Coordinates of C-alpha atoms in Angstrom, one line a residue:
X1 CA 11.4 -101.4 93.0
X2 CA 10.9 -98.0 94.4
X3 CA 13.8 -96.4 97.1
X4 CA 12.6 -93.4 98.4
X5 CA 14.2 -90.5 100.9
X6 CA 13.4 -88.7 103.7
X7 CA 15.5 -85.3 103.9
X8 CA 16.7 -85.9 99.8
X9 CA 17.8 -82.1 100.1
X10 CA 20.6 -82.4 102.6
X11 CA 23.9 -81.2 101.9
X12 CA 25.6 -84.4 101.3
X13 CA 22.3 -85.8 99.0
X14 CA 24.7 -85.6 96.1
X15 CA 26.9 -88.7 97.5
X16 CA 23.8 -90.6 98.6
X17 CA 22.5 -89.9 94.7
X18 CA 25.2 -91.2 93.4
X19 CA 26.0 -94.2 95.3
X20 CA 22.1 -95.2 94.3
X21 CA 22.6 -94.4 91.1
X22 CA 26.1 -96.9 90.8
X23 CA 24.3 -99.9 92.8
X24 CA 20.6 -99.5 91.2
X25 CA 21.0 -102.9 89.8
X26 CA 22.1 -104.7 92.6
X27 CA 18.1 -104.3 93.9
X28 CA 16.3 -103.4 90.4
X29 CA 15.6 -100.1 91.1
X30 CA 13.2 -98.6 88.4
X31 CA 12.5 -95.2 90.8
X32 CA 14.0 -93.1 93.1
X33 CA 11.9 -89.9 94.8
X34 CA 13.7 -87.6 97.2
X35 CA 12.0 -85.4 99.5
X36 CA 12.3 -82.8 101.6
X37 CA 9.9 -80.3 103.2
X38 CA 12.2 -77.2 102.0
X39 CA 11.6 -75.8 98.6
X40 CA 15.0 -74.1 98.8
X41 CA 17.1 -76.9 99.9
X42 CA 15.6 -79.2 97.1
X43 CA 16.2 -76.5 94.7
X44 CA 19.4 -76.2 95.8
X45 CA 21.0 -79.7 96.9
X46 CA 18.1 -81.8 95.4
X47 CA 19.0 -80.2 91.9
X48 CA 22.6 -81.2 92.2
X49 CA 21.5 -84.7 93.4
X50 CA 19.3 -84.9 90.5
X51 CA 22.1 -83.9 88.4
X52 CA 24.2 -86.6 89.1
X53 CA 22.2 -89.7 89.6
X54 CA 20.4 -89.1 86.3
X55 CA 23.9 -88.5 84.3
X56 CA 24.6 -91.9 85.7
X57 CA 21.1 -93.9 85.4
X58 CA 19.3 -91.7 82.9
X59 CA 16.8 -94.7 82.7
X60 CA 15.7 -94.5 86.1
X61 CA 12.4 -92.4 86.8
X62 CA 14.4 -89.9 89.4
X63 CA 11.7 -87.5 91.7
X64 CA 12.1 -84.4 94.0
X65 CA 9.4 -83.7 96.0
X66 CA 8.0 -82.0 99.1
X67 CA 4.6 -84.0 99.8
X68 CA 5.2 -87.4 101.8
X69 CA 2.7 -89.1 99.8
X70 CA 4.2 -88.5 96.6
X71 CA 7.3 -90.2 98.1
X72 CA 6.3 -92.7 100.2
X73 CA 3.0 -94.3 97.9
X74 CA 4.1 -98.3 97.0
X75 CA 7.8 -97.9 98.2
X76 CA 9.8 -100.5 98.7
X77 CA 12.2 -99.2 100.5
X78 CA 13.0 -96.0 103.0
X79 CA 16.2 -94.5 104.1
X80 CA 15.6 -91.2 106.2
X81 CA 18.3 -88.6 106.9
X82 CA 16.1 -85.9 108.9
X83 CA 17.5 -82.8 110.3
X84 CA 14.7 -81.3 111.7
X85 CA 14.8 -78.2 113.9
X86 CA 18.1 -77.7 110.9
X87 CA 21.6 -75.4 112.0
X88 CA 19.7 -73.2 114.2
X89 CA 18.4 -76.2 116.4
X90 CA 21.7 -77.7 117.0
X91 CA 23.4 -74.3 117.5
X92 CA 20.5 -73.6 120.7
X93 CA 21.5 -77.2 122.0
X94 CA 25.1 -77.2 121.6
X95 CA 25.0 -73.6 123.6
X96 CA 22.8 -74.8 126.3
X97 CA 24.6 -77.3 127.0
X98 CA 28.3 -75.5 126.6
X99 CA 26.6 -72.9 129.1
X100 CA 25.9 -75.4 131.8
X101 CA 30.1 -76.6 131.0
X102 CA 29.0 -79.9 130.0
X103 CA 29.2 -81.4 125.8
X104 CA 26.8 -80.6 124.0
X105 CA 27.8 -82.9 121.1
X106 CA 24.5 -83.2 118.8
X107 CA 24.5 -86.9 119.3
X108 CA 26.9 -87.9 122.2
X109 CA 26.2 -85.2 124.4
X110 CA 23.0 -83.9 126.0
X111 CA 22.3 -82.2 122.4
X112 CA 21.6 -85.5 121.4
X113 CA 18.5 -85.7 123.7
X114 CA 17.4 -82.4 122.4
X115 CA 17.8 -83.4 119.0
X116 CA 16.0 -87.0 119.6
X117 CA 13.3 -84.5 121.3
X118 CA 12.6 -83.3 117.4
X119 CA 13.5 -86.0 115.5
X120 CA 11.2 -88.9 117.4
X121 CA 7.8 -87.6 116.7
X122 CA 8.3 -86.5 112.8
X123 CA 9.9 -89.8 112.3
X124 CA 7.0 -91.8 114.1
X125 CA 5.0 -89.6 111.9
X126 CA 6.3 -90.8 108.6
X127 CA 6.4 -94.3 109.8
X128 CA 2.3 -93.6 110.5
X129 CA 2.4 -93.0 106.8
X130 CA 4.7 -95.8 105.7
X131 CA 2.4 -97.9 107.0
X132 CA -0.6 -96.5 105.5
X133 CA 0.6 -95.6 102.1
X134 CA 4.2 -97.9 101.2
X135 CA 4.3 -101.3 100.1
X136 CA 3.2 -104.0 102.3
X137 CA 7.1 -105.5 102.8
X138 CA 8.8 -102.2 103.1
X139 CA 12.0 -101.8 104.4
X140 CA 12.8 -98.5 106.5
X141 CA 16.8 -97.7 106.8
X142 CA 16.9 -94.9 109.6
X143 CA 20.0 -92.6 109.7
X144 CA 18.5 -89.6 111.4
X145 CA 20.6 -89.1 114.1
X146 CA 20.9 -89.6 117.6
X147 CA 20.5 -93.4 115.1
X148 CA 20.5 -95.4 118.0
X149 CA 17.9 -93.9 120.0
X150 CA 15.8 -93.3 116.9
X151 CA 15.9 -96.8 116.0
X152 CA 15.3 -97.8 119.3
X153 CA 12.2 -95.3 119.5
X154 CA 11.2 -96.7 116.0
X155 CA 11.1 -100.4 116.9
X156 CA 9.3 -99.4 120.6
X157 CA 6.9 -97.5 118.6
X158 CA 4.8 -100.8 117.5
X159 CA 6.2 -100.2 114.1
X160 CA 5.6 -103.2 112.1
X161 CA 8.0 -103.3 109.5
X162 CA 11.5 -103.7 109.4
X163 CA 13.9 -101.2 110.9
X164 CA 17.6 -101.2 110.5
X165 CA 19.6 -98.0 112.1
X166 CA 22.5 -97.6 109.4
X167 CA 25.8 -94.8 110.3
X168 CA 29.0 -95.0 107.7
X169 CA 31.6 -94.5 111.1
X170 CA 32.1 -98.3 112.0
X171 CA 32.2 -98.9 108.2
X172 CA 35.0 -96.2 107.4
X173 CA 37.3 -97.3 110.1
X174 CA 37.0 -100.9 109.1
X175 CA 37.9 -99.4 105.5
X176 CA 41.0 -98.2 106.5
X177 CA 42.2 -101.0 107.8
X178 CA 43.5 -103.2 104.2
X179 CA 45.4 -100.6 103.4
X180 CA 47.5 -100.7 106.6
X181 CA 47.4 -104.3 107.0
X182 CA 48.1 -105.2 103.2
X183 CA 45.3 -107.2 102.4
X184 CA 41.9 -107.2 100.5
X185 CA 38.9 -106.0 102.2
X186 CA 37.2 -109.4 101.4
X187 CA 39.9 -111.1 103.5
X188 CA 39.6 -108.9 106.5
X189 CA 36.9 -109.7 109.3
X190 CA 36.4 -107.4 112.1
X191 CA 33.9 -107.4 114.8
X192 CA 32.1 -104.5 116.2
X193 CA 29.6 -104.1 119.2
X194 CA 28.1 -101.6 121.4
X195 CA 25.6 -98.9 120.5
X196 CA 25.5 -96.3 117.9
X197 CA 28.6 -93.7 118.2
X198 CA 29.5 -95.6 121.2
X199 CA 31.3 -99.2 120.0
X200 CA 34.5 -100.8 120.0
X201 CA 36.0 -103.6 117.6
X202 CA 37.6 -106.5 118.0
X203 CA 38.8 -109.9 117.4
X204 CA 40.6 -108.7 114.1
X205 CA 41.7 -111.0 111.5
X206 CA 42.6 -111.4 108.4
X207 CA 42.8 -114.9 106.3
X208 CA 41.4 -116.5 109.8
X209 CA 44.3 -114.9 111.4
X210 CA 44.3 -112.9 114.5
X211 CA 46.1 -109.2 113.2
X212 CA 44.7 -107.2 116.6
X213 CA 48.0 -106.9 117.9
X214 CA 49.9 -106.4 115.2
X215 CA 47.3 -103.9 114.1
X216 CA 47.6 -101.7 117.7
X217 CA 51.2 -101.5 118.0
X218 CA 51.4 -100.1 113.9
X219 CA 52.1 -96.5 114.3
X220 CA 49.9 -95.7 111.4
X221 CA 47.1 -96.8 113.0
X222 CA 47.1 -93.5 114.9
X223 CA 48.1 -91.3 112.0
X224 CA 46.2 -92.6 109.1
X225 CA 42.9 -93.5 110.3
X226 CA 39.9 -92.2 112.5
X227 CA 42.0 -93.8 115.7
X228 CA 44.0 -90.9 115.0
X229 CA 42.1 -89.4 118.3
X230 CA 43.2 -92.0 120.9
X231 CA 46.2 -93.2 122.1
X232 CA 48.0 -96.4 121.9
X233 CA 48.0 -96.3 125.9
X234 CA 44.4 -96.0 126.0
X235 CA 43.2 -98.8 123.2
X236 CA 45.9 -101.3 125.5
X237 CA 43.6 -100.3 128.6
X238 CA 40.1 -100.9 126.4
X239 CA 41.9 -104.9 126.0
X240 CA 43.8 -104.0 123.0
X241 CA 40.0 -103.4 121.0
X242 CA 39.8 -100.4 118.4
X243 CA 37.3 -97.5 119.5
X244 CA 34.6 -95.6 117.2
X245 CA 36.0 -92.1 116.7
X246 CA 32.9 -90.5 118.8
X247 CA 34.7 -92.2 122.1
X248 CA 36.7 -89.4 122.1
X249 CA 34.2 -87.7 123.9
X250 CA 33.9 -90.2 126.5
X251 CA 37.4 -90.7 127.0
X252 CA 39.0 -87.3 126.2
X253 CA 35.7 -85.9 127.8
X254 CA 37.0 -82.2 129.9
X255 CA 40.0 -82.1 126.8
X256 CA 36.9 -82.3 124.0
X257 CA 34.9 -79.9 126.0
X258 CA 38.1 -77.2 127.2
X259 CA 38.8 -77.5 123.5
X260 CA 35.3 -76.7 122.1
X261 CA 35.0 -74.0 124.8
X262 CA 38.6 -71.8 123.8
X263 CA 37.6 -72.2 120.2
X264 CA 34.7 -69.7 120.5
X265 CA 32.4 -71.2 118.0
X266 CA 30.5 -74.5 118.2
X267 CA 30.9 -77.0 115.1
X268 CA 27.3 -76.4 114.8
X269 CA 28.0 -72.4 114.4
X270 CA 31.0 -73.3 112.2
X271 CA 28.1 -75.7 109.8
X272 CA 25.9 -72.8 109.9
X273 CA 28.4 -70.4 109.2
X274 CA 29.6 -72.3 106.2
X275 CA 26.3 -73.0 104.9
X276 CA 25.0 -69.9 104.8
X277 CA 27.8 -68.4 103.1
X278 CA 27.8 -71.6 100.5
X279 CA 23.9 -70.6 100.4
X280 CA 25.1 -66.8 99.7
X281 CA 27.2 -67.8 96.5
X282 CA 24.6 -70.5 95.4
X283 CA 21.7 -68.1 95.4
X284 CA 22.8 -66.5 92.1
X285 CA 22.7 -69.8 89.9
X286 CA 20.3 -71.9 88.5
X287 CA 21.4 -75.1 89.4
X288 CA 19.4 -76.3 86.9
X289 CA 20.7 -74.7 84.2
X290 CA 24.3 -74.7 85.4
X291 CA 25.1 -77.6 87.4
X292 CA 28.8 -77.5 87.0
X293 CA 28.8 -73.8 88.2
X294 CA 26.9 -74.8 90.9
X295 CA 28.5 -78.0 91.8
X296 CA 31.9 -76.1 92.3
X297 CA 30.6 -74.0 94.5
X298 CA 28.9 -76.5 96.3
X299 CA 32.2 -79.0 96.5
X300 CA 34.1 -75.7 98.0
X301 CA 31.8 -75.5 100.7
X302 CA 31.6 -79.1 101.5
X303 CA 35.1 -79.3 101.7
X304 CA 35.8 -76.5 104.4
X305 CA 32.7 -78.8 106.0
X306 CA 34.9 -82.2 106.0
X307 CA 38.2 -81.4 106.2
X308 CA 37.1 -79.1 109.4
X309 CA 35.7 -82.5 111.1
X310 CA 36.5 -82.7 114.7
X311 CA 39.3 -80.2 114.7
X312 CA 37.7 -77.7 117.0
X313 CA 37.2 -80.6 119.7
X314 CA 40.4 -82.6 119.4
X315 CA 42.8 -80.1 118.1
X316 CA 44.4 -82.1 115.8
X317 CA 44.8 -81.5 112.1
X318 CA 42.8 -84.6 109.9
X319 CA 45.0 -87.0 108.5
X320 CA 44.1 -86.7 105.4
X321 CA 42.3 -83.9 103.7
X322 CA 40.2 -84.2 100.4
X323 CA 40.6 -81.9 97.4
X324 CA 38.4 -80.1 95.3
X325 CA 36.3 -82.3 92.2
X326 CA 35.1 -81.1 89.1
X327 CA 30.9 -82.4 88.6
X328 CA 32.4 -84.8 86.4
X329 CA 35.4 -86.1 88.1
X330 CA 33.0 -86.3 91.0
X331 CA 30.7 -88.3 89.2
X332 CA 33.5 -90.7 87.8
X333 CA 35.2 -91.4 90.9
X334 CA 34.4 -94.6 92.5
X335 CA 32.0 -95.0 95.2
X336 CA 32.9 -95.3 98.6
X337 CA 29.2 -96.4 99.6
X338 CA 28.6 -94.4 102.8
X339 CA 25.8 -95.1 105.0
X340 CA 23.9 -96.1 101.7
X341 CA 26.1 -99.0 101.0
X342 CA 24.8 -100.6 104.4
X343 CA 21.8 -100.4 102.9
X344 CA 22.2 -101.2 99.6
X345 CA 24.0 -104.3 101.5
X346 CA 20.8 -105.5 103.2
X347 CA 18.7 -105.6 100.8
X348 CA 20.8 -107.0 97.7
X349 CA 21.8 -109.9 100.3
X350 CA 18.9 -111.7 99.6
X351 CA 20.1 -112.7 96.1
X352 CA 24.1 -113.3 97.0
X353 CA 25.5 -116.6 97.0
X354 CA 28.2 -114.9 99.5
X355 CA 28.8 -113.6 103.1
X356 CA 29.6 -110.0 103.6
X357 CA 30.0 -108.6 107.2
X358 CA 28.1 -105.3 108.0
X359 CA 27.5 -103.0 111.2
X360 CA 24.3 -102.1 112.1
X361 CA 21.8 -101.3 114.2
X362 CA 19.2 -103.9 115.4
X363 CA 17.5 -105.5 118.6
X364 CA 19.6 -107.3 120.8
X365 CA 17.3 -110.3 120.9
X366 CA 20.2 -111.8 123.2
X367 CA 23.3 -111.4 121.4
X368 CA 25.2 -109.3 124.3
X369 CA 24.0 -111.1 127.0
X370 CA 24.2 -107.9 129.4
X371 CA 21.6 -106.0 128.0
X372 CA 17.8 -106.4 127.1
X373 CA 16.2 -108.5 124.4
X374 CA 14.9 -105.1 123.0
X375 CA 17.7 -103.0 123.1
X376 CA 18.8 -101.4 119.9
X377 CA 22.3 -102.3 119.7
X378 CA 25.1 -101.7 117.2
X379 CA 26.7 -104.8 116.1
X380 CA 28.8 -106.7 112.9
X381 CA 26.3 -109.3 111.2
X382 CA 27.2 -111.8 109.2
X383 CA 24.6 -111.3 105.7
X384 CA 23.9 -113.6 103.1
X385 CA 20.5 -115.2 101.6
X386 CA 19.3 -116.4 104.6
X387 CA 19.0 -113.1 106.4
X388 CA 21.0 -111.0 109.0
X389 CA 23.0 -113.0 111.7
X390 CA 24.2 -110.9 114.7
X391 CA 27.6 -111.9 114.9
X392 CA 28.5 -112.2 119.3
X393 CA 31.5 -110.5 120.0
X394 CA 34.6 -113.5 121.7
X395 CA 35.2 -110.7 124.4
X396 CA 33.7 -107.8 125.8
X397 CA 35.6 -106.6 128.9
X398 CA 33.7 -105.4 132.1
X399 CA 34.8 -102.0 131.5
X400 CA 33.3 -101.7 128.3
X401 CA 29.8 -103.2 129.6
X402 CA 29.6 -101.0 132.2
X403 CA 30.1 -97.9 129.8
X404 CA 27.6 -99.3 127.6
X405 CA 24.8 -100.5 130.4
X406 CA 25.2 -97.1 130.9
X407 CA 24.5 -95.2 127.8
X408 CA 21.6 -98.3 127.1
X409 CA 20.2 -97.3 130.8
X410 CA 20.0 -93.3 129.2
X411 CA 18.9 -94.4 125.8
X412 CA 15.9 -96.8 127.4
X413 CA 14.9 -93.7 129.7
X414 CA 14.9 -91.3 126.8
X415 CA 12.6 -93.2 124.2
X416 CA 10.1 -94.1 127.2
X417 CA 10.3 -90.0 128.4
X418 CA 10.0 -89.2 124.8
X419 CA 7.2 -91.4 123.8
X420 CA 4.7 -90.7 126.8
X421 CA 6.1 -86.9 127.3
X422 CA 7.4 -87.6 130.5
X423 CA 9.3 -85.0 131.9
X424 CA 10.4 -86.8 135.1
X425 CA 11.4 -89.6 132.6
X426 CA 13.4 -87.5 130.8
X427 CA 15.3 -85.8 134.1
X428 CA 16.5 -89.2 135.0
X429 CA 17.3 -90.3 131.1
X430 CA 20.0 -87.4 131.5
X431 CA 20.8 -88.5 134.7
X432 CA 21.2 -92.2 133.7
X433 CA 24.1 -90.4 130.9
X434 CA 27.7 -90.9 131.8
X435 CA 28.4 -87.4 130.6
X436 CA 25.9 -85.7 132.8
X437 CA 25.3 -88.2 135.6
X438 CA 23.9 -85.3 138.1
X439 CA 20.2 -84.4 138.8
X440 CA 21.1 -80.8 139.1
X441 CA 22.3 -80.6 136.0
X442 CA 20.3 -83.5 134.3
X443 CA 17.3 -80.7 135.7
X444 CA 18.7 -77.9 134.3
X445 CA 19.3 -79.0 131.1
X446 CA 15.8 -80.4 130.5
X447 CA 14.1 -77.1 131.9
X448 CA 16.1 -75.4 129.1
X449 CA 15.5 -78.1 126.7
X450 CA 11.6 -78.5 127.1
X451 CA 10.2 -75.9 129.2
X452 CA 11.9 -72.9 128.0
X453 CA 10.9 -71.0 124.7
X454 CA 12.1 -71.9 121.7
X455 CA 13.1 -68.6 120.7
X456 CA 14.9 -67.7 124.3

């Protein structure tokens, strides 16, 4: 079987490398090609990727590349991770919007319409060429974000094989949760709906047993996992259901945006900022040659990346803060799985003679009842050998399908605007979005966003 990826030389390619590299067996993979249309960044983070999946799976025919058809010839199966427009993009939408006093959140807020403006078409472009060139049962695993509206744009396309938009936040919440209620993860069963960054979970239990309220009124809940944004207050008014951390701009929307505002740099300066100095110190070593070198300087970097995550917006400290690996003890610590272990998930399911419970994004085809047979919607599904079974959520309160008829009404509006270059379309798509929700503005942001110059 051949796996192959779109955007291999991203920063974080070294954990997706490595979590191929641990669960290569579990779907027979013989080779692995990652690409990326930047010389530099393949040189750079594709090396280190490179490093560490073949230390792991030396027996596994492991590619970098920068020509599609190189990748993409007889795969099997497709994960993209695209950033296209890279730092500089999401720095002009996270401004634009920030100037007009509304979030500009690169997937959330209205920089998540700018950044579906460039990711859309070269993704509908590389599906042209899946189709051409991969194998006939393909599977494509999209986690180029906005991933909801992607998927959605990917499935709406006519795209004829199957699409599944994969994101590790549901799955790192629900990771947390054994620990705090003192059971395995096998035992624990959790369901999750809504749409991509925009979901809630509920019905809890563990054993069979209803935990939910035991689980909300746990102080450690707020301290020791992503809930650590919302209060207990607020998750009683949402019906005592858990929230995905990127609520907090929904619910905390004029503290996120006050908060990203006094700081004086966007987190999309602050990523630039730190790449380009962990560029700076990487440009005099041959990854190559010295991977552990590079590798530290690489893990420094990353770090100041993570442990940075959402502080500008919410001005709170993380929980919990990672320290610094060596190559080695990087490549001997155990997997966490990421957005690659939904994946990996999926496709070894087929051979399991057990249920696991994943989130992921798929066509409604009627399991919330509120929205559209083809809707992309985020959802827990029960997998095993005989496929993927949306799993309906016991309660979803009106609150929570307003919000989220709301986002789907933006998300619907912004494929369509998207995919006939419909600028009236996309006016209203921004109009439709509960953190814009004015024409003025909705007008003002697409003039900027389309119309304008790239370079103004």
């Amino acid at each position: 079987m051949k796996l192959a990826v779109l955007g291999g030389g991203g920063v974080r390619s070294a954990f997706l490398a490595k979590s191929l590299a641990y669960n290569a067996h579990r779907i027979n993979l013989k080779e692995v090609v990652f690409l990326d249309s930047s010389e530099e960044n393949l040189a750079l983070f594709g090396e280190l990727a490179r490093y560490v999946f073949t230390t792991i799976r030396p027996d596994i025919d492991f590619k970098l590349t920068r020509d599609p058809l190189v990748a993409l010839k007889d795969a099997n199966y497709i994960i993209t991770t695209l950033r296209v427009g890279g730092d500089e993009s999401r720095i002009r939408d996270e401004r634009i919007a920030l100037n007009l006093n509304t979030l500009g959140q690169e997937t959330t807020g209205a920089g998540g319409f700018a950044m579906a403006l460039r990711s859309v078409p070269a993704i509908l472009e590389y599906c042209r060429l899946i189709e051409e060139h991969a194998a006939s049962d393909a599977i494509l695993f999209n986690f180029t974000n906005p991933s909801g509206l992607v998927t959605e744009a990917i499935v709406k396309s006519g795209f004829s094989r199957r699409v599944y938009g994969i994101c590790d936040a549901p799955s790192e919440l629900i990771r947390e949760l054994p620990a705090l209620l003192d059971c395995e993860e096998r035992d624990l069963r959790v369901e999750c709906y809504g749409l991509n960054h925009f979901s809630w979970f509920t019905n809890i239990t563990v054993k069979g047993e209803s935990v939910t309220e035991k689980l909300i009124n746990m102080p450690e809940l707020y301290k020791q996992t992503a809930m650590q944004y919302f209060s207990p207050e607020l998750v009683r008014l949402c019906d005592n259901q858990l929230l995905n951390e990127y609520l907090y701009y929904y619910y905390y929307k004029e503290e996120a945006l006050a908060a990203i505002q006094a700081s004086g740099e966007t987190r999309g300066e602050q990523i630039a900022r730190i790449n380009h100095e962990m560029r700076e110190e990487l440009s005099g070593i041959d990854v190559k040659a010295e991977p552990q070198r590079a590798f530290a300087v690489w893990m420094k970097h990353y770090l100041r990346r993570e442990n940075s995550y959402m502080q500008n917006e919410s001005q709170q400290e993380k929980f919990h803060t990672r320290e610094p690996l060596t190559l080695q003890q990087f490549i001997e610590e155990p997997d966490t799985g990421g957005y690659a272990g939904v994946a990996l998930d999926i496709l070894e399911a087929v051979n399991s003679k057990e249920t696991k419970r994943i989130v992921v994004s798929i066509p409604n085809n009627g399991t919330l009842d509120f929205l559209r047979p083809d809707d992309v919607i985020e959802i827990s599904c029960d997998l095993s050998k005989n496929g993927l079974k949306p799993v309906t959520p016991a309660y979803v309160p009106q609150a929570q399908k307003n919000m989220i008829s709301c986002v789907k009404e933006y998300e619907r509006l912004g494929v369509e605007a998207i995919l006939t270059g419909d600028r009236s379309l996309a006016v209203r798509a921004l109009m439709a979005h509960p953190l814009i929700g004015s024409w003025s503005l909705a007008e003002k942001l697409v003039h900027a966003y389309i119309d304008e110059p790239k370079h103004a």
